Amino acid sequence: MELDQLLNLTSTVAGKLLPILGAVVLFFLIQFFRRLVTLMVSANEAVKSLQGTLDSANKQLDLLEKPMQTLNEISETVDNVHEASKSAVRSVIAALVDQMGSLLKMFNTKKDEAQSESELPAQNDLQVNIQVDQEPKQEVVHKANTPKENIRGDEDEPSK
């Protein structure tokens, strides 16, 4: 078989086969477009049926807008109070650190005053003794020698 005969045979087969293949491809394209149109119609119906649900959800979201705004304002207020309290505590701590020396001096002064007040009665006794010593005719009375009163009002007696 020669090359010319092969090409002629292929040409005649292709001439008869191409219209058949074209018809098969056309049939599949028609089926594809039919299913595509069916899909588009069902999608459109689904969107229409969801439209009511979407409208209802939109109305509910609109109703929630005011409470959400109120919650947002409350949250901002809480944040502002938190920041103010933090800054107040920081300023108190800073003031305490700055004034620590003067506070220690004040506490030491109070402590010294308390110690000096506890020593005053001993000085008063000494003054009384000095005054008593200047007047020899009077009897000398020491506070330490006076009998102590008991809770019941009885005088302390030596142990029996």
PDB file of C-alpha atoms in Angstrom:
ATOM      1  CA  MET A   1       0.000   0.000   0.000  1.00  0.00           C
ATOM      2  CA  GLU A   2       1.313   3.248  -0.970  1.00  0.00           C
ATOM      3  CA  LEU A   3       1.288   6.475   0.913  1.00  0.00           C
ATOM      4  CA  ASP A   4      -1.226   8.072  -1.419  1.00  0.00           C
ATOM      5  CA  GLN A   5      -3.669   5.253  -0.942  1.00  0.00           C
ATOM      6  CA  LEU A   6      -3.271   5.484   2.875  1.00  0.00           C
ATOM      7  CA  LEU A   7      -3.968   9.195   2.849  1.00  0.00           C
ATOM      8  CA  ASN A   8      -7.034   8.722   0.638  1.00  0.00           C
ATOM      9  CA  LEU A   9      -8.366   5.966   2.861  1.00  0.00           C
ATOM     10  CA  THR A  10      -7.822   8.114   5.976  1.00  0.00           C
ATOM     11  CA  SER A  11      -9.532  11.041   4.309  1.00  0.00           C
ATOM     12  CA  THR A  12     -12.621   9.015   3.413  1.00  0.00           C
ATOM     13  CA  VAL A  13     -12.829   7.509   6.930  1.00  0.00           C
ATOM     14  CA  ALA A  14     -12.414  10.923   8.523  1.00  0.00           C
ATOM     15  CA  GLY A  15     -15.024  12.395   6.189  1.00  0.00           C
ATOM     16  CA  LYS A  16     -17.551   9.794   7.342  1.00  0.00           C
ATOM     17  CA  LEU A  17     -16.430   9.750  11.017  1.00  0.00           C
ATOM     18  CA  LEU A  18     -16.247  13.522  11.659  1.00  0.00           C
ATOM     19  CA  PRO A  19     -19.971  14.215  11.282  1.00  0.00           C
ATOM     20  CA  ILE A  20     -20.722  11.359  13.664  1.00  0.00           C
ATOM     21  CA  LEU A  21     -18.195  12.641  16.228  1.00  0.00           C
ATOM     22  CA  GLY A  22     -19.555  16.182  15.799  1.00  0.00           C
ATOM     23  CA  ALA A  23     -23.075  14.938  16.520  1.00  0.00           C
ATOM     24  CA  VAL A  24     -21.870  13.114  19.665  1.00  0.00           C
ATOM     25  CA  VAL A  25     -20.026  16.240  20.915  1.00  0.00           C
ATOM     26  CA  LEU A  26     -23.065  18.387  20.100  1.00  0.00           C
ATOM     27  CA  PHE A  27     -25.275  15.975  22.076  1.00  0.00           C
ATOM     28  CA  PHE A  28     -22.966  16.227  25.144  1.00  0.00           C
ATOM     29  CA  LEU A  29     -22.825  20.014  24.862  1.00  0.00           C
ATOM     30  CA  ILE A  30     -26.630  20.162  24.772  1.00  0.00           C
ATOM     31  CA  GLN A  31     -26.787  17.933  27.901  1.00  0.00           C
ATOM     32  CA  PHE A  32     -24.196  20.099  29.664  1.00  0.00           C
ATOM     33  CA  PHE A  33     -26.090  23.320  28.964  1.00  0.00           C
ATOM     34  CA  ARG A  34     -29.400  21.758  30.032  1.00  0.00           C
ATOM     35  CA  ARG A  35     -27.926  20.749  33.388  1.00  0.00           C
ATOM     36  CA  LEU A  36     -26.291  24.150  33.755  1.00  0.00           C
ATOM     37  CA  VAL A  37     -29.621  25.894  33.166  1.00  0.00           C
ATOM     38  CA  THR A  38     -31.341  23.519  35.630  1.00  0.00           C
ATOM     39  CA  LEU A  39     -28.648  24.286  38.213  1.00  0.00           C
ATOM     40  CA  MET A  40     -29.033  28.055  37.706  1.00  0.00           C
ATOM     41  CA  VAL A  41     -32.818  27.806  38.081  1.00  0.00           C
ATOM     42  CA  SER A  42     -32.524  25.795  41.319  1.00  0.00           C
ATOM     43  CA  ALA A  43     -29.912  28.233  42.659  1.00  0.00           C
ATOM     44  CA  ASN A  44     -32.228  31.143  41.884  1.00  0.00           C
ATOM     45  CA  GLU A  45     -35.091  29.407  43.700  1.00  0.00           C
ATOM     46  CA  ALA A  46     -32.810  28.715  46.687  1.00  0.00           C
ATOM     47  CA  VAL A  47     -31.792  32.390  46.840  1.00  0.00           C
ATOM     48  CA  LYS A  48     -35.459  33.427  46.678  1.00  0.00           C
ATOM     49  CA  SER A  49     -36.360  31.026  49.489  1.00  0.00           C
ATOM     50  CA  LEU A  50     -33.428  32.307  51.581  1.00  0.00           C
ATOM     51  CA  GLN A  51     -34.434  35.924  50.994  1.00  0.00           C
ATOM     52  CA  GLY A  52     -37.097  35.718  53.713  1.00  0.00           C
ATOM     53  CA  THR A  53     -34.615  34.203  56.153  1.00  0.00           C
ATOM     54  CA  LEU A  54     -32.030  36.857  55.315  1.00  0.00           C
ATOM     55  CA  ASP A  55     -34.589  39.629  55.822  1.00  0.00           C
ATOM     56  CA  SER A  56     -35.570  38.165  59.197  1.00  0.00           C
ATOM     57  CA  ALA A  57     -31.930  37.886  60.262  1.00  0.00           C
ATOM     58  CA  ASN A  58     -31.319  41.469  59.138  1.00  0.00           C
ATOM     59  CA  LYS A  59     -34.257  42.690  61.255  1.00  0.00           C
ATOM     60  CA  GLN A  60     -32.912  40.774  64.285  1.00  0.00           C
ATOM     61  CA  LEU A  61     -29.467  42.303  63.789  1.00  0.00           C
ATOM     62  CA  ASP A  62     -31.028  45.762  63.615  1.00  0.00           C
ATOM     63  CA  LEU A  63     -32.816  45.049  66.899  1.00  0.00           C
ATOM     64  CA  LEU A  64     -29.508  43.992  68.489  1.00  0.00           C
ATOM     65  CA  GLU A  65     -27.726  47.155  67.401  1.00  0.00           C
ATOM     66  CA  LYS A  66     -28.923  49.290  70.367  1.00  0.00           C
ATOM     67  CA  PRO A  67     -28.056  46.757  73.099  1.00  0.00           C
ATOM     68  CA  MET A  68     -24.666  46.160  71.485  1.00  0.00           C
ATOM     69  CA  GLN A  69     -24.047  49.901  71.447  1.00  0.00           C
ATOM     70  CA  THR A  70     -25.011  50.067  75.137  1.00  0.00           C
ATOM     71  CA  LEU A  71     -22.661  47.176  75.957  1.00  0.00           C
ATOM     72  CA  ASN A  72     -19.910  48.900  74.037  1.00  0.00           C
ATOM     73  CA  GLU A  73     -20.429  52.104  76.053  1.00  0.00           C
ATOM     74  CA  ILE A  74     -20.426  50.131  79.327  1.00  0.00           C
ATOM     75  CA  SER A  75     -17.237  48.378  78.270  1.00  0.00           C
ATOM     76  CA  GLU A  76     -15.605  51.708  77.482  1.00  0.00           C
ATOM     77  CA  THR A  77     -16.706  53.056  80.870  1.00  0.00           C
ATOM     78  CA  VAL A  78     -15.239  50.033  82.656  1.00  0.00           C
ATOM     79  CA  ASP A  79     -12.015  50.484  80.705  1.00  0.00           C
ATOM     80  CA  ASN A  80     -11.886  54.171  81.665  1.00  0.00           C
ATOM     81  CA  VAL A  81     -12.501  53.368  85.345  1.00  0.00           C
ATOM     82  CA  HIS A  82      -9.806  50.702  85.209  1.00  0.00           C
ATOM     83  CA  GLU A  83      -7.314  53.109  83.669  1.00  0.00           C
ATOM     84  CA  ALA A  84      -8.205  55.820  86.197  1.00  0.00           C
ATOM     85  CA  SER A  85      -7.782  53.429  89.123  1.00  0.00           C
ATOM     86  CA  LYS A  86      -4.440  52.234  87.746  1.00  0.00           C
ATOM     87  CA  SER A  87      -3.206  55.793  87.387  1.00  0.00           C
ATOM     88  CA  ALA A  88      -4.465  56.661  90.886  1.00  0.00           C
ATOM     89  CA  VAL A  89      -2.673  53.692  92.424  1.00  0.00           C
ATOM     90  CA  ARG A  90       0.479  54.546  90.497  1.00  0.00           C
ATOM     91  CA  SER A  91       0.344  58.168  91.681  1.00  0.00           C
ATOM     92  CA  VAL A  92      -0.217  57.062  95.295  1.00  0.00           C
ATOM     93  CA  ILE A  93       2.741  54.691  95.075  1.00  0.00           C
ATOM     94  CA  ALA A  94       4.877  57.399  93.483  1.00  0.00           C
ATOM     95  CA  ALA A  95       3.852  59.872  96.210  1.00  0.00           C
ATOM     96  CA  LEU A  96       4.636  57.320  98.914  1.00  0.00           C
ATOM     97  CA  VAL A  97       8.039  56.630  97.417  1.00  0.00           C
ATOM     98  CA  ASP A  98       8.718  60.366  97.122  1.00  0.00           C
ATOM     99  CA  GLN A  99       7.553  61.066 100.683  1.00  0.00           C
ATOM    100  CA  MET A 100       9.108  57.989 102.289  1.00  0.00           C
ATOM    101  CA  GLY A 101      11.810  60.048 104.015  1.00  0.00           C
ATOM    102  CA  SER A 102       9.365  62.509 105.539  1.00  0.00           C
ATOM    103  CA  LEU A 103       7.043  59.681 106.582  1.00  0.00           C
ATOM    104  CA  LEU A 104       9.903  57.884 108.334  1.00  0.00           C
ATOM    105  CA  LYS A 105      10.878  61.127 110.052  1.00  0.00           C
ATOM    106  CA  MET A 106       7.249  61.633 111.178  1.00  0.00           C
ATOM    107  CA  PHE A 107       7.046  58.078 112.543  1.00  0.00           C
ATOM    108  CA  ASN A 108      10.335  58.494 114.385  1.00  0.00           C
ATOM    109  CA  THR A 109       9.087  61.782 115.858  1.00  0.00           C
ATOM    110  CA  LYS A 110       5.890  60.114 117.063  1.00  0.00           C
ATOM    111  CA  LYS A 111       7.936  57.272 118.515  1.00  0.00           C
ATOM    112  CA  ASP A 112      10.234  59.706 120.325  1.00  0.00           C
ATOM    113  CA  GLU A 113       7.216  61.612 121.661  1.00  0.00           C
ATOM    114  CA  ALA A 114       5.688  58.373 122.947  1.00  0.00           C
ATOM    115  CA  GLN A 115       8.959  57.450 124.656  1.00  0.00           C
ATOM    116  CA  SER A 116       9.313  60.897 126.181  1.00  0.00           C
ATOM    117  CA  GLU A 117       5.722  60.750 127.475  1.00  0.00           C
ATOM    118  CA  SER A 118       6.458  57.410 129.158  1.00  0.00           C
ATOM    119  CA  GLU A 119       9.492  59.010 130.859  1.00  0.00           C
ATOM    120  CA  LEU A 120       7.536  62.067 132.092  1.00  0.00           C
ATOM    121  CA  PRO A 121       5.972  60.398 135.151  1.00  0.00           C
ATOM    122  CA  ALA A 122       9.452  59.475 136.435  1.00  0.00           C
ATOM    123  CA  GLN A 123      10.513  63.096 136.020  1.00  0.00           C
ATOM    124  CA  ASN A 124       7.365  64.235 137.874  1.00  0.00           C
ATOM    125  CA  ASP A 125       8.258  61.920 140.759  1.00  0.00           C
ATOM    126  CA  LEU A 126      11.695  63.405 140.777  1.00  0.00           C
ATOM    127  CA  GLN A 127      10.256  66.894 140.904  1.00  0.00           C
ATOM    128  CA  VAL A 128       7.934  65.901 143.709  1.00  0.00           C
ATOM    129  CA  ASN A 129      10.893  64.463 145.587  1.00  0.00           C
ATOM    130  CA  ILE A 130      12.814  67.646 145.069  1.00  0.00           C
ATOM    131  CA  GLN A 131       9.945  69.715 146.330  1.00  0.00           C
ATOM    132  CA  VAL A 132       9.518  67.433 149.295  1.00  0.00           C
ATOM    133  CA  ASP A 133      13.217  67.637 150.056  1.00  0.00           C
ATOM    134  CA  GLN A 134      12.989  71.386 150.197  1.00  0.00           C
ATOM    135  CA  GLU A 135      10.316  71.174 152.872  1.00  0.00           C
ATOM    136  CA  PRO A 136      11.759  68.861 155.550  1.00  0.00           C
ATOM    137  CA  LYS A 137       8.833  69.153 157.967  1.00  0.00           C
ATOM    138  CA  GLN A 138       6.434  67.339 155.660  1.00  0.00           C
ATOM    139  CA  GLU A 139       6.438  63.630 155.283  1.00  0.00           C
ATOM    140  CA  VAL A 140       7.874  62.320 152.013  1.00  0.00           C
ATOM    141  CA  VAL A 141       5.461  60.177 150.022  1.00  0.00           C
ATOM    142  CA  HIS A 142       6.694  58.113 147.136  1.00  0.00           C
ATOM    143  CA  LYS A 143       4.273  56.897 144.555  1.00  0.00           C
ATOM    144  CA  ALA A 144       6.121  53.649 144.253  1.00  0.00           C
ATOM    145  CA  ASN A 145       5.623  52.939 147.982  1.00  0.00           C
ATOM    146  CA  THR A 146       1.849  53.531 147.988  1.00  0.00           C
ATOM    147  CA  PRO A 147      -0.223  50.377 148.191  1.00  0.00           C
ATOM    148  CA  LYS A 148      -1.722  49.313 144.910  1.00  0.00           C
ATOM    149  CA  GLU A 149      -5.390  48.690 144.605  1.00  0.00           C
ATOM    150  CA  ASN A 150      -6.635  45.399 143.333  1.00  0.00           C
ATOM    151  CA  ILE A 151      -9.328  45.112 140.692  1.00  0.00           C
ATOM    152  CA  ARG A 152     -11.838  44.457 143.460  1.00  0.00           C
ATOM    153  CA  GLY A 153     -10.694  47.576 145.275  1.00  0.00           C
ATOM    154  CA  ASP A 154      -8.800  45.695 148.054  1.00  0.00           C
ATOM    155  CA  GLU A 155      -5.319  46.733 148.957  1.00  0.00           C
ATOM    156  CA  ASP A 156      -2.478  44.384 148.110  1.00  0.00           C
ATOM    157  CA  GLU A 157      -1.483  42.413 151.108  1.00  0.00           C
ATOM    158  CA  PRO A 158       1.757  40.608 151.571  1.00  0.00           C
ATOM    159  CA  SER A 159       1.507  36.913 150.771  1.00  0.00           C
ATOM    160  CA  LYS A 160       0.050  34.871 153.602  1.00  0.00           C
TER     161      LYS A 160
END
